[in-house]
Short mmCIF file of C-alpha atoms in Angstrom, two decimals:
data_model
loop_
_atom_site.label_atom_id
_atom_site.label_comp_id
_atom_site.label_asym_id
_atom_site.label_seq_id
_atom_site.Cartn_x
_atom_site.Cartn_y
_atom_site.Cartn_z
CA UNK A 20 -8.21 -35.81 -2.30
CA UNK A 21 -6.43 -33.00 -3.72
CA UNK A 22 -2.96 -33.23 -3.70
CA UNK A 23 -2.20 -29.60 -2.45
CA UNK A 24 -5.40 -30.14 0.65
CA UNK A 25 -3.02 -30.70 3.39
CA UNK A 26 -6.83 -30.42 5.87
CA UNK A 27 -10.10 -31.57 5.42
CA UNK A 28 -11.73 -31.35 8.99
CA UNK A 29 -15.26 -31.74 10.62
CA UNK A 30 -15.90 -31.79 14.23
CA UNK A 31 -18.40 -31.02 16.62
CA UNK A 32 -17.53 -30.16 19.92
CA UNK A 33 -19.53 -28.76 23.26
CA UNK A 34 -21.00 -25.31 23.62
CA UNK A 35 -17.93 -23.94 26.44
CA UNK A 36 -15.27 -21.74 25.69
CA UNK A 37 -12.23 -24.71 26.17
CA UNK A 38 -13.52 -26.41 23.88
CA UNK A 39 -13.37 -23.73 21.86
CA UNK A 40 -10.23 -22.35 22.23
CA UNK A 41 -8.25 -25.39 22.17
CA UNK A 42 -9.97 -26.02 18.52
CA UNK A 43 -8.67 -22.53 17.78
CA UNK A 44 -5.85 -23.17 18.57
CA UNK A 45 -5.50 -26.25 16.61
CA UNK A 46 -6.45 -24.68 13.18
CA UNK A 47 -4.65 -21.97 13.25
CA UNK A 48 -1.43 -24.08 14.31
CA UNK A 49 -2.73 -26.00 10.67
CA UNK A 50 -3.08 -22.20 9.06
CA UNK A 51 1.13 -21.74 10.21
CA UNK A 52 1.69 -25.30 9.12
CA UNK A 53 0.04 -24.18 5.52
CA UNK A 54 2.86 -21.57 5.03
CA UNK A 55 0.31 -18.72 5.35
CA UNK A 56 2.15 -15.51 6.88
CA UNK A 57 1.72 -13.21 8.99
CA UNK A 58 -1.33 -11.03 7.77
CA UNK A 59 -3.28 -13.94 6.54
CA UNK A 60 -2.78 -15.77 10.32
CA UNK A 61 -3.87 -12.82 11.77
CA UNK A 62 -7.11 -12.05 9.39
CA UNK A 63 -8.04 -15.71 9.79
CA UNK A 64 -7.87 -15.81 13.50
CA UNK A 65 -9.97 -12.93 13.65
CA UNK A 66 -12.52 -14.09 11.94
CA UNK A 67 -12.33 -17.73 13.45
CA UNK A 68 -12.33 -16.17 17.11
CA UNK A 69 -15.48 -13.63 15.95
CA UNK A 70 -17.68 -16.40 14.42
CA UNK A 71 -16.76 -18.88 17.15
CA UNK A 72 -17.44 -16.51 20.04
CA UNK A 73 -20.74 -15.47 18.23
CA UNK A 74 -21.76 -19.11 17.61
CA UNK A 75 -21.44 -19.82 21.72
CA UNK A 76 -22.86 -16.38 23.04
CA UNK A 77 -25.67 -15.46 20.81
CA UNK A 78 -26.84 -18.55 18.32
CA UNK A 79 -26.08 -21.15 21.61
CA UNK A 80 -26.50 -18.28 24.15
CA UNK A 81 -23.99 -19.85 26.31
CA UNK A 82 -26.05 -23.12 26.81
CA UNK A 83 -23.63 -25.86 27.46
CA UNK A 84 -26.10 -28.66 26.76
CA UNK A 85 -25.71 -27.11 23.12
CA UNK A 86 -23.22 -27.81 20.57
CA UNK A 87 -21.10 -26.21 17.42
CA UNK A 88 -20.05 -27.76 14.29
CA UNK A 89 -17.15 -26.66 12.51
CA UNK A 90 -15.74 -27.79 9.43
CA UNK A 91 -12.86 -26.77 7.52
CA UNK A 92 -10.47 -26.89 5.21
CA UNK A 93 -7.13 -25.89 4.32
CA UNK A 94 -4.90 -25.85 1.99
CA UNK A 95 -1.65 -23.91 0.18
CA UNK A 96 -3.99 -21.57 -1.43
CA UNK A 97 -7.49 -21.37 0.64
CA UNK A 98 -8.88 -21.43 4.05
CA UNK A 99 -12.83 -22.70 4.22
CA UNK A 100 -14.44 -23.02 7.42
CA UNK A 101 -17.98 -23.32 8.40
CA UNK A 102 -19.53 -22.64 11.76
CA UNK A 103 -22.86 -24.19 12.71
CA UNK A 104 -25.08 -23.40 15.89
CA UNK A 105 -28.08 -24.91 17.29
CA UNK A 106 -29.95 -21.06 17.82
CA UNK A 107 -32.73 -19.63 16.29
CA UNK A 108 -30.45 -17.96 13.64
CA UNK A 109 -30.93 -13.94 12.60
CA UNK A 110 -31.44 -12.30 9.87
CA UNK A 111 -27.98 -11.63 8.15
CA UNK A 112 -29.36 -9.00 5.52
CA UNK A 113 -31.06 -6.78 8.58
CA UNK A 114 -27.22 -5.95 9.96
CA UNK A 115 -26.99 -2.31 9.73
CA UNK A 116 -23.21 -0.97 9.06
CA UNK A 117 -21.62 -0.36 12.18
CA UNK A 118 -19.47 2.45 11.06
CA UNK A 119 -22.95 4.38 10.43
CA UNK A 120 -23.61 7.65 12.52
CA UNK A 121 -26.09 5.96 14.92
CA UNK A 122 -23.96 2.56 14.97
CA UNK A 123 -20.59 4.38 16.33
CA UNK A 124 -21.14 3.83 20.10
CA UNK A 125 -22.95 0.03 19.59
CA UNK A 126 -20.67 -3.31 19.59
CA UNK A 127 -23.43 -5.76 18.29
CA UNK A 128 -22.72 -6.21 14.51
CA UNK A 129 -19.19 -5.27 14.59
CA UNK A 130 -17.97 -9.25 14.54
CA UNK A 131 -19.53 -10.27 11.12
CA UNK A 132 -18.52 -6.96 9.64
CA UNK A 133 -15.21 -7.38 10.46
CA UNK A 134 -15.23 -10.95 9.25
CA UNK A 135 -16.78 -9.54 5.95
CA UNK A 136 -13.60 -7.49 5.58
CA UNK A 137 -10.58 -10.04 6.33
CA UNK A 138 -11.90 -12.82 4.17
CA UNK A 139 -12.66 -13.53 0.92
CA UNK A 140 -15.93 -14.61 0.71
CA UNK A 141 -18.76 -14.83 3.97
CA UNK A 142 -21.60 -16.54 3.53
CA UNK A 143 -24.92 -17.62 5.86
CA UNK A 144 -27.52 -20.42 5.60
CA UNK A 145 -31.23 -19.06 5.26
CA UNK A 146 -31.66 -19.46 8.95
CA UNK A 147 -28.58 -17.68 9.72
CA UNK A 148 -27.37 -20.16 12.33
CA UNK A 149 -24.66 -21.36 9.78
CA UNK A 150 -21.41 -18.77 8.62
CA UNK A 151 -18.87 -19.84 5.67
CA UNK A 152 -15.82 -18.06 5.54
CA UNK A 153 -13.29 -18.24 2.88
CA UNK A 154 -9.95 -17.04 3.00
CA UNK A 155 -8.11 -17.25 -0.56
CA UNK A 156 -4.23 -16.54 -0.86
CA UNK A 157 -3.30 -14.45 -4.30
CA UNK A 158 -1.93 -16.05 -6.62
CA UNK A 159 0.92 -13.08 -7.33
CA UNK A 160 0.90 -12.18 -3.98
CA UNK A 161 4.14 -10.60 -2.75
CA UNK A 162 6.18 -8.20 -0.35
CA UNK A 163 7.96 -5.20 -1.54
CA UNK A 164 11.46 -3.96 -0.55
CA UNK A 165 9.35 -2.04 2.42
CA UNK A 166 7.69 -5.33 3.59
CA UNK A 167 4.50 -4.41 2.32
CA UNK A 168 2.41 -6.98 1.00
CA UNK A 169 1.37 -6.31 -2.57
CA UNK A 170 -0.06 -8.37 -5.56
CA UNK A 171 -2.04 -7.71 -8.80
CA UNK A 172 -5.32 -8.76 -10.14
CA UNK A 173 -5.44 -7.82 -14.32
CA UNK A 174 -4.39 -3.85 -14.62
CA UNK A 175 -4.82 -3.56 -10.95
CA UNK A 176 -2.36 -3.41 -8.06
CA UNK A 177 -3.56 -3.74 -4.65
CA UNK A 178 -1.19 -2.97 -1.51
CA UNK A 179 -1.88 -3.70 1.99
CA UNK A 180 -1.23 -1.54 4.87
CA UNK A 181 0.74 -3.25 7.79
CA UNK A 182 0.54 -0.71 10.88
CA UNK A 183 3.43 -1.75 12.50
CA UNK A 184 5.87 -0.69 9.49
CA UNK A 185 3.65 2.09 8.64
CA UNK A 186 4.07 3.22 12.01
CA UNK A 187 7.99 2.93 12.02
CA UNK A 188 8.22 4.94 8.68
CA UNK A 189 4.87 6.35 6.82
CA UNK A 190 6.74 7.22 4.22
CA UNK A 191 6.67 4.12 3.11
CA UNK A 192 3.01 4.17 1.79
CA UNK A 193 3.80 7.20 -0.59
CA UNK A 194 6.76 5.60 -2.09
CA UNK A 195 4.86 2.14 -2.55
CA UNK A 196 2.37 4.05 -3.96
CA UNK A 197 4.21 6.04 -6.48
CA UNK A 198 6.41 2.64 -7.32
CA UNK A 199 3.39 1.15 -8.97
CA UNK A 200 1.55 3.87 -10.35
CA UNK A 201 4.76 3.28 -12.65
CA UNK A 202 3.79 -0.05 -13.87
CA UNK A 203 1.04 -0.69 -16.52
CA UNK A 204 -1.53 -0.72 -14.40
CA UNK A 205 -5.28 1.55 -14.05
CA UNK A 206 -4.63 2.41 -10.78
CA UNK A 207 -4.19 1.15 -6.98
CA UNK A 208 -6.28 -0.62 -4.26
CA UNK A 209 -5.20 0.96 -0.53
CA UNK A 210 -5.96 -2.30 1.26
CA UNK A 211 -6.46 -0.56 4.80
CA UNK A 212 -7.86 -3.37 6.76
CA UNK A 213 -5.26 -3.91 9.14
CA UNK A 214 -5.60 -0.24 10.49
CA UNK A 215 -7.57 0.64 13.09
CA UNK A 216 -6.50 4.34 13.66
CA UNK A 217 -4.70 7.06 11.28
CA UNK A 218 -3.07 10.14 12.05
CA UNK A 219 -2.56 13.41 9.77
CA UNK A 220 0.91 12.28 8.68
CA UNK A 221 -0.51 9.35 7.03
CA UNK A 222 -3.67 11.68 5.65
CA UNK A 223 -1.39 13.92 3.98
CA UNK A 224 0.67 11.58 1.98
CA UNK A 225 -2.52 9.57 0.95
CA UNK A 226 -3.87 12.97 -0.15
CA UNK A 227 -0.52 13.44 -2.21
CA UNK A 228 -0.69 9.93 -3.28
CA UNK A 229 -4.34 10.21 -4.47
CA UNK A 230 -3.11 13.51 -6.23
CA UNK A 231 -0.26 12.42 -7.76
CA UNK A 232 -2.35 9.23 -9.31
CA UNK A 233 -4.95 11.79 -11.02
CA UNK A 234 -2.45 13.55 -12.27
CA UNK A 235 -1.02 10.33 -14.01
CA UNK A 236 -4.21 9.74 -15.21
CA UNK A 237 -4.41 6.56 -13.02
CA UNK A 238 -6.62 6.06 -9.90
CA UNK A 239 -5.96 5.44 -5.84
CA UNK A 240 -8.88 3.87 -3.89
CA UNK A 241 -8.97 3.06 -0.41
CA UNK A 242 -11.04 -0.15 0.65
CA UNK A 243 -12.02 -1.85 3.85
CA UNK A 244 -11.77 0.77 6.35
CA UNK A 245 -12.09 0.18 10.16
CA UNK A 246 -14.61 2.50 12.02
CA UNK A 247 -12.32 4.94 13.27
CA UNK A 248 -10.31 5.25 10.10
CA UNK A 249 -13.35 5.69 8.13
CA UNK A 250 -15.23 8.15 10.78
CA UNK A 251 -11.57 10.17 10.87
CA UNK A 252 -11.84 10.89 7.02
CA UNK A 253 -15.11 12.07 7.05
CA UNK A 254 -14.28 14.40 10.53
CA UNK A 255 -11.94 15.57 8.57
CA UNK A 256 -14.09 16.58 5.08
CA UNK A 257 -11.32 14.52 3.34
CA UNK A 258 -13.70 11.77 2.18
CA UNK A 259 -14.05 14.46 -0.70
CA UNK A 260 -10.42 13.46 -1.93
CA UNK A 261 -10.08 10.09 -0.64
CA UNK A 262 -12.06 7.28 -2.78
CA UNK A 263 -13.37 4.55 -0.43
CA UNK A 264 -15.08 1.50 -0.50
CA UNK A 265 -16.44 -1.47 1.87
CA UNK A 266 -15.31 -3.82 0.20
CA UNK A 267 -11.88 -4.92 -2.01
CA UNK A 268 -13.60 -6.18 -4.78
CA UNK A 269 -15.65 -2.71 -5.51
CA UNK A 270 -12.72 -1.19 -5.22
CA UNK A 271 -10.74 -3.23 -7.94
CA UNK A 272 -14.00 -3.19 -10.01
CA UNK A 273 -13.93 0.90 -9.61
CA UNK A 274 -10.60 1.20 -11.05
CA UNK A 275 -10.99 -1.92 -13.80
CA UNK A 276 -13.67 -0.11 -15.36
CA UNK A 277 -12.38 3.49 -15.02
CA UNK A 278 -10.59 5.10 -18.22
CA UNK A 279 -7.12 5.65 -18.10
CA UNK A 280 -6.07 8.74 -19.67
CA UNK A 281 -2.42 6.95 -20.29
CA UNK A 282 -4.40 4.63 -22.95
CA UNK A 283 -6.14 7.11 -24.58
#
């Protein structure tokens, strides 16, 4: 085994919610054990909690006769887990997006796409009664004199949003911007998957921010929106500014293949 594994897991446990929980519970007291902070614990027991409750109320359909296999593991740098029901399965590639105009007031679908945006990779069996999810820490992941978690991928930077400090003090988000749009990089990923609403305060100074990158000759996208965020922007006929994307890596593939005028 792998020196820096500290978990290799695989269990199968009864189709009833203790059961459940208390295996929750247990991984993600593993995740804290890993050294994984804050955000990551949070994004991974999100998606652990969606794919779980999924598994028991729609593959198992609350049967307690069925079971769920889980497997997982962990270690100082990933998070793998795999969730197996005895259901019928679905079609995976049929999900409409539920931030689409006739999705808004529906809750079905809105699990795996939020899974889809916390983790790294998500991935189904061809039945689609079996969900991977992989959680992978950055290797030059870290938090700036703000708090805000930042790291870089080539000429990239990518920052993530954390609503409680961006609440305190927006401000922050416009001078973390600005900060690395002085390094040697293309351009900056807004990693806003931690928000789930946005007011005009923090419009404005990602308007100013997305300005003050073109004028640089650099780039500011914004990637894994939540629903309201997402239908806000449009509301507000600033998706004509703001650069968005689904997903992070478009986002840092956007802005790795996009000229910058500063190396011309």
């Amino acid at each position: 085994m792998n020196a820096a594994r500290l978990t290799e897991m695989e269990i199968t446990i009864k189709n009833n919610l203790e059961e459940i929980y208390s295996l929750e519970h247990e991984i993600l007291r593993q995740v804290e054990e890993a050294g994984y902070e804050e955000n990551s614990s949070f994004a991974i027991r999100l998606a652990l909690d969606e794919a779980l409750v999924n598994a028991y109320k729609h593959g198992n359909a609350e049967n307690p006769n069925k079971s769920l296999r889980i497997r997982y593991e962990i270690d100082e740098k990933k998070i793998d887990i795999e969730i197996e029901d005895e259901g019928a399965g679905f079609d995976q590639s049929q999900l409409m997006d539920p931030r689409s105009d006739e999705r808004l007031k529906e809750t079905s679908g809105r699990g795996i796409f939020l899974i889809r945006q916390f983790m790294s990779k998500t991935l189904f069996n061809e039945y689609g009664n079996l969900i991977r999810f992989v959680y992978e820490k950055k290797d030059h992941q870290n938090t700036n004199p703000h708090g805000l978690t930042q790291w870089k991928t080539g000429q990239v930077d990518v920052l993530e949003l954390d609503p409680i400090l961006v609440d305190k003090d927006p401000t922050i988000v416009l001078e973390s911007i600005l900060y690395l749009l002085k390094e040697d990089s293309r351009g900056v990923v807004l990693d806003l998957k931690f928000l789930d609403r946005i007011d005009s305060c923090l419009l404005g100074l990602l308007v100013a921010a997305t300005r003050e990158a073109e004028s640089r000759g650099k780039h500011l996208v914004n990637v894994r929106l939540q629903p309201e965020v997402d239908r806000i922007i449009e509301a507000t006929s600033l998706n004509v500014v703001l650069k968005t994307f689904a997903d992070l890596t478009r986002g840092i593939e956007f802005i790795g293949a996009s000229k910058s005028s500063d190396s011309n």
